[in-house]
CSV table of N, CA and C in Angstrom, one decimal:
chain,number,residue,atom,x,y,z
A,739,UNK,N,8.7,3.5,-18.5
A,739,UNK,CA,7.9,2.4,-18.1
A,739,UNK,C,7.7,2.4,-16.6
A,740,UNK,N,6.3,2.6,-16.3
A,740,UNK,CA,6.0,2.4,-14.8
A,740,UNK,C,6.4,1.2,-13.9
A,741,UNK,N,6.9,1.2,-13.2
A,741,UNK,CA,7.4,0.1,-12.2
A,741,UNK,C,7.0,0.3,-10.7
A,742,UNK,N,7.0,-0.7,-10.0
A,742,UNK,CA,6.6,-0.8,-8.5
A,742,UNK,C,8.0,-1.8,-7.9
A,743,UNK,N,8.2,-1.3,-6.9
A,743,UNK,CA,9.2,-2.1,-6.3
A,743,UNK,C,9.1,-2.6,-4.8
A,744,UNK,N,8.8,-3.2,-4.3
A,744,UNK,CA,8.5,-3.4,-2.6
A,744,UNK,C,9.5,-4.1,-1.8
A,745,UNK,N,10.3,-3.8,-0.7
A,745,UNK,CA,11.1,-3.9,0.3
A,745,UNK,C,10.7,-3.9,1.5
A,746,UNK,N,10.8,-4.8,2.6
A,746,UNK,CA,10.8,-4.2,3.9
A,746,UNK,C,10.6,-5.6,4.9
A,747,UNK,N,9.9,-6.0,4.0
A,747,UNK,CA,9.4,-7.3,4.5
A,747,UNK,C,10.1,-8.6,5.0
A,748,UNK,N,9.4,-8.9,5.9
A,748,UNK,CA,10.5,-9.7,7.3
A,748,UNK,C,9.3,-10.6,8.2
A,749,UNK,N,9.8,-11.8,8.9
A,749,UNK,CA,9.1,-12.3,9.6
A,749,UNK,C,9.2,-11.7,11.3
A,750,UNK,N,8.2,-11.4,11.8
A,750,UNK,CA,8.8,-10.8,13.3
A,750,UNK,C,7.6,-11.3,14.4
A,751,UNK,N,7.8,-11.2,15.5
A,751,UNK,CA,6.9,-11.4,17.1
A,751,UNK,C,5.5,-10.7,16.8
A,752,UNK,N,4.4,-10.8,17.1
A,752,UNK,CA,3.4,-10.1,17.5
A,752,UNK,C,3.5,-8.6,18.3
A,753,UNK,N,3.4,-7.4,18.0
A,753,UNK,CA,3.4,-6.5,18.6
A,753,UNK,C,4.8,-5.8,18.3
A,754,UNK,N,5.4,-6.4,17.6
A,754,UNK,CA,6.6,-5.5,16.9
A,754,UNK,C,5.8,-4.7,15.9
A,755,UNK,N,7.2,-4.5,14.9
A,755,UNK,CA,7.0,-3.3,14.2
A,755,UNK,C,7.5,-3.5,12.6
A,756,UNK,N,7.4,-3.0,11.5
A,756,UNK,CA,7.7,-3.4,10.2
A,756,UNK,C,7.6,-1.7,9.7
A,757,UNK,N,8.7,-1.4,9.0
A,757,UNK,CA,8.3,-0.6,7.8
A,757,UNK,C,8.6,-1.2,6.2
A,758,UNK,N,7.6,-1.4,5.7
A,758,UNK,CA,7.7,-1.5,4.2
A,758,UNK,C,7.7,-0.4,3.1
A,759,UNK,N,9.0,-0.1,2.0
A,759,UNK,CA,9.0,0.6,1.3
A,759,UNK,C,8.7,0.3,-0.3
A,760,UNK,N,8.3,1.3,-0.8
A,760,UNK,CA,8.0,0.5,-2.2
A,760,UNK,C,8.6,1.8,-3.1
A,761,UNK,N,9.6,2.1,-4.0
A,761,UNK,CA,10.1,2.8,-5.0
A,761,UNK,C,9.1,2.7,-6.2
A,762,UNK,N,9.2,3.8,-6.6
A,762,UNK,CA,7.9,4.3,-7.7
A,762,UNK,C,9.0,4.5,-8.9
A,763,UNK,N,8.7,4.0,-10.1
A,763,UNK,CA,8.8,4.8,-11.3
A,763,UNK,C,7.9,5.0,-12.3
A,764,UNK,N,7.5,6.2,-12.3
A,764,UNK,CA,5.8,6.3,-12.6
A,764,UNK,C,5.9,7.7,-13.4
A,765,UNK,N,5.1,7.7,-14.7
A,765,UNK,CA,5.3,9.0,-15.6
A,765,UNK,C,4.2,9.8,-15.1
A,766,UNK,N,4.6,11.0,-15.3
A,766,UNK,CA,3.2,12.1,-14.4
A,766,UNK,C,3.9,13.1,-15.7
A,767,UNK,N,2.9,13.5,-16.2
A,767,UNK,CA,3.2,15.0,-17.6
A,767,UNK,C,2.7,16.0,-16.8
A,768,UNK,N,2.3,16.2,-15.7
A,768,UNK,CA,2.0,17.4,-14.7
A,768,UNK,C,2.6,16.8,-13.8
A,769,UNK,N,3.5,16.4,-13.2
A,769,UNK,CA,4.1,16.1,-11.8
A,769,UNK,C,3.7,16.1,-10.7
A,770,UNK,N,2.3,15.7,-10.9
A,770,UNK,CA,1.3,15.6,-9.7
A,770,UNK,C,1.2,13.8,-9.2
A,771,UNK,N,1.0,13.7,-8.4
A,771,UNK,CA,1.5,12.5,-7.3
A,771,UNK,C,0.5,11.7,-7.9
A,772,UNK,N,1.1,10.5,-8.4
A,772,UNK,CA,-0.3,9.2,-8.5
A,772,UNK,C,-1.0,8.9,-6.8
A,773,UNK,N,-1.7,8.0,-6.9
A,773,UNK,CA,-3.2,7.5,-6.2
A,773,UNK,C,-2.3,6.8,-5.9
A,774,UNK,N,-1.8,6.6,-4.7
A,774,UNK,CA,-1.4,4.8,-4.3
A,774,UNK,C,-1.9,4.8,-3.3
A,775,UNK,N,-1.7,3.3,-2.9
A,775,UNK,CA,-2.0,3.0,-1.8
A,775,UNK,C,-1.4,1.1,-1.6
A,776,UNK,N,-1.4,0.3,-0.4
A,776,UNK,CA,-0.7,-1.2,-0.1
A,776,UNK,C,-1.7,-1.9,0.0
A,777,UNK,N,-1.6,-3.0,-0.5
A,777,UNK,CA,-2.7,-4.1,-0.4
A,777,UNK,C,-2.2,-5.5,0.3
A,778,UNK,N,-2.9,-6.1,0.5
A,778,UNK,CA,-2.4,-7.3,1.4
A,778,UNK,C,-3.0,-8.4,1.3
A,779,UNK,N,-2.6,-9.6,1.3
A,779,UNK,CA,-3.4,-11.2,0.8
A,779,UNK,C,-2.5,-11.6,0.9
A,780,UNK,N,-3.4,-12.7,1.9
A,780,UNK,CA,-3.1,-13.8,2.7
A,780,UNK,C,-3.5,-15.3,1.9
A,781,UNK,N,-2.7,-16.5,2.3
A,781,UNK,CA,-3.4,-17.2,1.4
A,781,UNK,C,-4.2,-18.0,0.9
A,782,UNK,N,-5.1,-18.3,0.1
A,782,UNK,CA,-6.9,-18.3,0.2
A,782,UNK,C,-7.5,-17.0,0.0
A,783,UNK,N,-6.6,-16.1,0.5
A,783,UNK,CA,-8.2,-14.9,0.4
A,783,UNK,C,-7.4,-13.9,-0.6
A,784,UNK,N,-8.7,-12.7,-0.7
A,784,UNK,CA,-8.7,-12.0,-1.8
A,784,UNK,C,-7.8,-11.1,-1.4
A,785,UNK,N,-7.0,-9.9,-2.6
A,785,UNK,CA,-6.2,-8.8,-2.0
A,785,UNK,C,-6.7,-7.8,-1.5
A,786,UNK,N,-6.7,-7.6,-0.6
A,786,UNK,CA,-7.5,-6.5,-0.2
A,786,UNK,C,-6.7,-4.8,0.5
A,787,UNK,N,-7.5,-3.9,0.4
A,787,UNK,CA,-6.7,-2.4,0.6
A,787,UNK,C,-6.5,-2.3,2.0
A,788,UNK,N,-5.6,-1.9,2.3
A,788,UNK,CA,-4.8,-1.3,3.7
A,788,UNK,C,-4.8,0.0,4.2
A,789,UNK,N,-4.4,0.7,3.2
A,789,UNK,CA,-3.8,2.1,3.3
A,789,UNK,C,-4.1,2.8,2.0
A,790,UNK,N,-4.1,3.9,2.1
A,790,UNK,CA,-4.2,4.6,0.2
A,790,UNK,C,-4.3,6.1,1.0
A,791,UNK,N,-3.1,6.6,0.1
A,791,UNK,CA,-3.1,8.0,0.0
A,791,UNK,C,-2.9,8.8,-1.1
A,792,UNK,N,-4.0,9.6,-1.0
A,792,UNK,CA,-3.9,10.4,-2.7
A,792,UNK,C,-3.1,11.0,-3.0
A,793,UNK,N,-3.1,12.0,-4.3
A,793,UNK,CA,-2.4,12.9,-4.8
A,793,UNK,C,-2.0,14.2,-4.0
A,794,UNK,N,-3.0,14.5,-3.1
A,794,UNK,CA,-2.9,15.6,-2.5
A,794,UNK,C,-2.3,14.9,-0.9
A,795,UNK,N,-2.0,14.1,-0.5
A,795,UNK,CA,-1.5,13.7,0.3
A,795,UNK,C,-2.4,13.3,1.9
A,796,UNK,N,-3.9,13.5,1.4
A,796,UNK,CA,-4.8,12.5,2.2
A,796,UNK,C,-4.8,10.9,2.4
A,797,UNK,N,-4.9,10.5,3.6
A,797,UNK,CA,-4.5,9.3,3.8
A,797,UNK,C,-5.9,8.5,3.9
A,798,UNK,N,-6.4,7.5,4.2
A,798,UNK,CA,-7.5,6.6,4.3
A,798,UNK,C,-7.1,5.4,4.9
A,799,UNK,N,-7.5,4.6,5.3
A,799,UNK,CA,-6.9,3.0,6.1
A,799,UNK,C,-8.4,2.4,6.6
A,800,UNK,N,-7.9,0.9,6.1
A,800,UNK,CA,-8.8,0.0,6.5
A,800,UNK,C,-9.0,-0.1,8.2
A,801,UNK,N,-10.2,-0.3,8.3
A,801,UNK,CA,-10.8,-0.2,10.4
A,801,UNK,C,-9.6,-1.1,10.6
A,802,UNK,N,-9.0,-2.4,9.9
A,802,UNK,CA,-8.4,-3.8,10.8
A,802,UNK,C,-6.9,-2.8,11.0
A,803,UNK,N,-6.5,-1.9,10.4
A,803,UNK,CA,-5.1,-1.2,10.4
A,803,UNK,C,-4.9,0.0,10.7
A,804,UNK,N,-6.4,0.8,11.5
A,804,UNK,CA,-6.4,2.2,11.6
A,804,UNK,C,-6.0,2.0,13.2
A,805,UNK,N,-4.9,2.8,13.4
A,805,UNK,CA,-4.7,3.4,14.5
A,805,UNK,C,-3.1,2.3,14.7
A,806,UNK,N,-2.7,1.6,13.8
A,806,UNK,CA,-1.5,0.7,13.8
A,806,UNK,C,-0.5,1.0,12.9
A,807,UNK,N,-1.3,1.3,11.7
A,807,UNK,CA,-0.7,1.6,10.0
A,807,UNK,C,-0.3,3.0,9.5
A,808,UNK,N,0.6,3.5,9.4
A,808,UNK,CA,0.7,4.9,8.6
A,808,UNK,C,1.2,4.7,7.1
A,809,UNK,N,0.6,5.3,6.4
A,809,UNK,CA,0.9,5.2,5.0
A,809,UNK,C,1.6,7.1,4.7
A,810,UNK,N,3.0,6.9,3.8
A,810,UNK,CA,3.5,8.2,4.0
A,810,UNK,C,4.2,7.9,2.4
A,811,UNK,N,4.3,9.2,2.1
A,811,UNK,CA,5.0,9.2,0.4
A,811,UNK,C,6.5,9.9,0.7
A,812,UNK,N,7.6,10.0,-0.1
A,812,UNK,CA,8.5,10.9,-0.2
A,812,UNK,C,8.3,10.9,-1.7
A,813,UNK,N,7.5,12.7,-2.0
A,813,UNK,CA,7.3,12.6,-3.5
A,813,UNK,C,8.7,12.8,-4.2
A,814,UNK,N,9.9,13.1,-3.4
A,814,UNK,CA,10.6,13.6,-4.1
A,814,UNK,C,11.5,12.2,-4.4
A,815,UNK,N,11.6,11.5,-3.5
A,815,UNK,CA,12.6,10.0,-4.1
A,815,UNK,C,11.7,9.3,-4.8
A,816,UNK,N,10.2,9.6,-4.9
A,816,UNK,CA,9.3,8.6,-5.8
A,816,UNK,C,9.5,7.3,-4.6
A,817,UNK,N,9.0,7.7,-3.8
A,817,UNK,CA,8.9,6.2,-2.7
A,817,UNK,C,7.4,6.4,-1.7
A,818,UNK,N,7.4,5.4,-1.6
A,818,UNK,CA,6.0,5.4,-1.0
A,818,UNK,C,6.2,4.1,0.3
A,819,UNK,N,5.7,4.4,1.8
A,819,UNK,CA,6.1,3.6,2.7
A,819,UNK,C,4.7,3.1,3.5
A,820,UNK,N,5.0,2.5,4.3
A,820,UNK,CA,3.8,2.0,4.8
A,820,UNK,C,4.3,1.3,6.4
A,821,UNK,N,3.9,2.8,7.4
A,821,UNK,CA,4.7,2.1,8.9
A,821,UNK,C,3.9,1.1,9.5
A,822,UNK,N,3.9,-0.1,9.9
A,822,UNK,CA,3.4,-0.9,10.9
A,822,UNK,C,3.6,-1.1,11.8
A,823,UNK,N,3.0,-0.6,13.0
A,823,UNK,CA,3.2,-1.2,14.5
A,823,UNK,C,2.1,-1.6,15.3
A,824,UNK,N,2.3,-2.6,15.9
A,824,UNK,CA,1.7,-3.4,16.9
A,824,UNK,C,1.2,-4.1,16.4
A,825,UNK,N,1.8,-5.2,15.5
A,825,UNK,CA,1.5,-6.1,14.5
A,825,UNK,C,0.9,-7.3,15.3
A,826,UNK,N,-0.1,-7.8,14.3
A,826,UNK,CA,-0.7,-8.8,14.9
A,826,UNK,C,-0.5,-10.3,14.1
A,827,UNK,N,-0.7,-11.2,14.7
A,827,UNK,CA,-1.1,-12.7,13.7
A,827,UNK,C,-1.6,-12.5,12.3
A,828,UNK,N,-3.0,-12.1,12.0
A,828,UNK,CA,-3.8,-11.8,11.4
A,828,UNK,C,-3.2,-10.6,10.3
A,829,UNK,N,-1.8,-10.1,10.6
A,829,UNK,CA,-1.3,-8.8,9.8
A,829,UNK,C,-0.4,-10.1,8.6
A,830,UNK,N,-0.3,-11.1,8.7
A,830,UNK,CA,0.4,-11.9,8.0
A,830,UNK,C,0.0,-12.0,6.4
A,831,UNK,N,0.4,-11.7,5.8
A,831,UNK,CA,0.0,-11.8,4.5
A,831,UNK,C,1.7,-10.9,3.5
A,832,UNK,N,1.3,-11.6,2.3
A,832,UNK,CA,1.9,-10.8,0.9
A,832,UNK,C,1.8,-9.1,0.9
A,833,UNK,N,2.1,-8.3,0.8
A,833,UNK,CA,1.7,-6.9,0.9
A,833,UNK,C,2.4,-6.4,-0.4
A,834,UNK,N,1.6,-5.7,-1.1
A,834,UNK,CA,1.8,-5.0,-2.6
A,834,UNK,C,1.7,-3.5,-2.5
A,835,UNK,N,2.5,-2.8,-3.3
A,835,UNK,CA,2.3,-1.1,-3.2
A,835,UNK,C,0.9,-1.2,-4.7
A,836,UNK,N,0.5,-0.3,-5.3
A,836,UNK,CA,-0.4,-0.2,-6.2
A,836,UNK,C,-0.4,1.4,-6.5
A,837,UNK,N,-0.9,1.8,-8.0
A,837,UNK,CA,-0.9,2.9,-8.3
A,837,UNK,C,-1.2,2.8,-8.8
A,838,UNK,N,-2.1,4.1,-9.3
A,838,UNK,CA,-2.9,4.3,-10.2
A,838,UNK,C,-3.0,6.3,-10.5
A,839,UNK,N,-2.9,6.9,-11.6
A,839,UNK,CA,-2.7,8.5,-12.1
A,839,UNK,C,-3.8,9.3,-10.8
A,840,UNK,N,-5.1,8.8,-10.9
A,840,UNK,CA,-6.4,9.6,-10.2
A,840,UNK,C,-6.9,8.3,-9.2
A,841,UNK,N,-7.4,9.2,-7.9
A,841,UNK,CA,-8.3,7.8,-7.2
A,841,UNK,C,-9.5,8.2,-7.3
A,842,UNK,N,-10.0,7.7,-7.1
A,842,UNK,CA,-11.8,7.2,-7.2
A,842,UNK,C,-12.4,8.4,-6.7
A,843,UNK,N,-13.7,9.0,-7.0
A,843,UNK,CA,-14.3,9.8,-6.2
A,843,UNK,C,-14.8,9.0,-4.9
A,844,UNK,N,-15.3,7.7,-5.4
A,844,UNK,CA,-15.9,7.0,-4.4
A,844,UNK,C,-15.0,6.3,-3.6
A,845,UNK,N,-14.6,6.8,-2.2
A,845,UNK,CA,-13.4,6.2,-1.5
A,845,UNK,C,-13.3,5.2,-1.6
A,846,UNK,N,-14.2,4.2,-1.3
A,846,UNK,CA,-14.4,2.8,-1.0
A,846,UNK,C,-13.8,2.2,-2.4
A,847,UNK,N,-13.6,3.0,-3.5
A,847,UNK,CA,-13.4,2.3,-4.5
A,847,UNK,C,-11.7,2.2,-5.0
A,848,UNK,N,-11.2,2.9,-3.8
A,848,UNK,CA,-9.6,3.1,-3.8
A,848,UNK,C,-9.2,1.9,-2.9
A,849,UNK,N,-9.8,1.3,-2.4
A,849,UNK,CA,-9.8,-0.4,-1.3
A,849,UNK,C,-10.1,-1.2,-2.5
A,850,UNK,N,-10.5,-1.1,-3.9
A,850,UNK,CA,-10.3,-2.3,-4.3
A,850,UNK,C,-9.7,-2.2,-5.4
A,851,UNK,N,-8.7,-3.4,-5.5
A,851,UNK,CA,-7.5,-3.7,-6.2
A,851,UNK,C,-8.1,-3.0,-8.0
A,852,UNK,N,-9.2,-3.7,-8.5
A,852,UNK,CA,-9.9,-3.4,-9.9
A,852,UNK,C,-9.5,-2.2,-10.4
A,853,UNK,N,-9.3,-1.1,-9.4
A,853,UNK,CA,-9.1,0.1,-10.0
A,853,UNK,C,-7.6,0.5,-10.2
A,854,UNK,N,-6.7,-0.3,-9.6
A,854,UNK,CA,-5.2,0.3,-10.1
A,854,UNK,C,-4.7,-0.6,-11.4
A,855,UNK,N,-4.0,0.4,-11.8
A,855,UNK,CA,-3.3,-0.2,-13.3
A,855,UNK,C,-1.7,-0.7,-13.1
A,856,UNK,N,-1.2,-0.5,-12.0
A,856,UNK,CA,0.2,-0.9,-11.3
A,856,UNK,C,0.4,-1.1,-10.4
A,857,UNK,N,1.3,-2.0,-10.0
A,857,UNK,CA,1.5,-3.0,-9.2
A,857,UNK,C,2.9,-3.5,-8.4
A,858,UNK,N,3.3,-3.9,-7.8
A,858,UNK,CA,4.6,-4.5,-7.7
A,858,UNK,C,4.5,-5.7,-7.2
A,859,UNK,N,5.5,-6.7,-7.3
A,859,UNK,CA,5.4,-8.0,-6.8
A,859,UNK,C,5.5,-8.1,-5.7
A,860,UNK,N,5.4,-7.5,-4.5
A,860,UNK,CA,5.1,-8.3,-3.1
A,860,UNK,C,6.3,-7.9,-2.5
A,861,UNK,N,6.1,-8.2,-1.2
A,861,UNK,CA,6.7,-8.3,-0.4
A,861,UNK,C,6.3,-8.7,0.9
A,862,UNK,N,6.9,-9.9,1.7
A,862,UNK,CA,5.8,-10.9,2.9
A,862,UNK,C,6.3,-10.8,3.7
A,863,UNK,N,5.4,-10.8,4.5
A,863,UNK,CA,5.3,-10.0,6.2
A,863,UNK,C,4.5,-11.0,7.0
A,864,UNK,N,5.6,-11.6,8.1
A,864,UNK,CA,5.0,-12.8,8.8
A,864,UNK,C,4.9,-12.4,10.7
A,865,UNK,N,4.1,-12.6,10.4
A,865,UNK,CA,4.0,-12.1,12.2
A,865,UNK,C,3.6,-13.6,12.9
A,866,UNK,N,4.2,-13.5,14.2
A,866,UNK,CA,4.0,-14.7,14.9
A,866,UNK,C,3.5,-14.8,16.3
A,867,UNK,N,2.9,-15.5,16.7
A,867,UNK,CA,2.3,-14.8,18.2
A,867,UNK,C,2.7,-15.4,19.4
């Protein structure tokens, strides 16, 4: 049974730093790496994509988290992380891992939530200024 698990999450200062981890248990019959990627929503607004790295280990990130955010896998513990530094107010939200077998040809379509079939319940990340 596929599962998502998410850790890491903590309230902290503006311009600190957060790593969040998420534990995978996810069936692959080729043992090739699911599509994941971290999503994030705040409350009122929609979930929206952060990070996503494929199977082959290409990375992608949203402009509001590029150059702050590293999204990284350890295929072999089945864990998937997501480094944050130089956090801002605006980084405040719920943050979810997501997976899915294949990602999208069409990048943009790995940013929205519609396309994964797994999930994990959260984990909230509070930044303060």
């Amino acid at each position: 049974q596929e599962r998502l698990a998410e850790t890491g999450g903590d309230s902290v200062q503006a311009g600190g730093a957060l790593r969040l981890s998420c534990a995978a248990s996810l069936y692959s019959p080729t043992g090739r790496d699911y599509c994941m990627a971290w999503f994030r929503q705040a409350p009122g607004t929609e979930r929206r994509g952060v990070a996503v790295i494929d199977p082959d280990g290409k990375t992608t990130y949203a402009d509001s988290v590029k150059g702050r955010f590293i999204i990284s896998r350890d295929s072999a513990n089945k864990s998937l992380f997501l480094q944050m530094n130089n956090l801002l107010p605006e980084d405040t939200a719920m943050y979810y891992c997501a997976a899915e077998p294949v990602c999208p040809a069409l990048v943009d379509l790995s940013f929205d939530e519609k396309w994964y079939n797994f999930w994990g319940q959260g984990t909230q990340v509070t930044v303060s200024s």
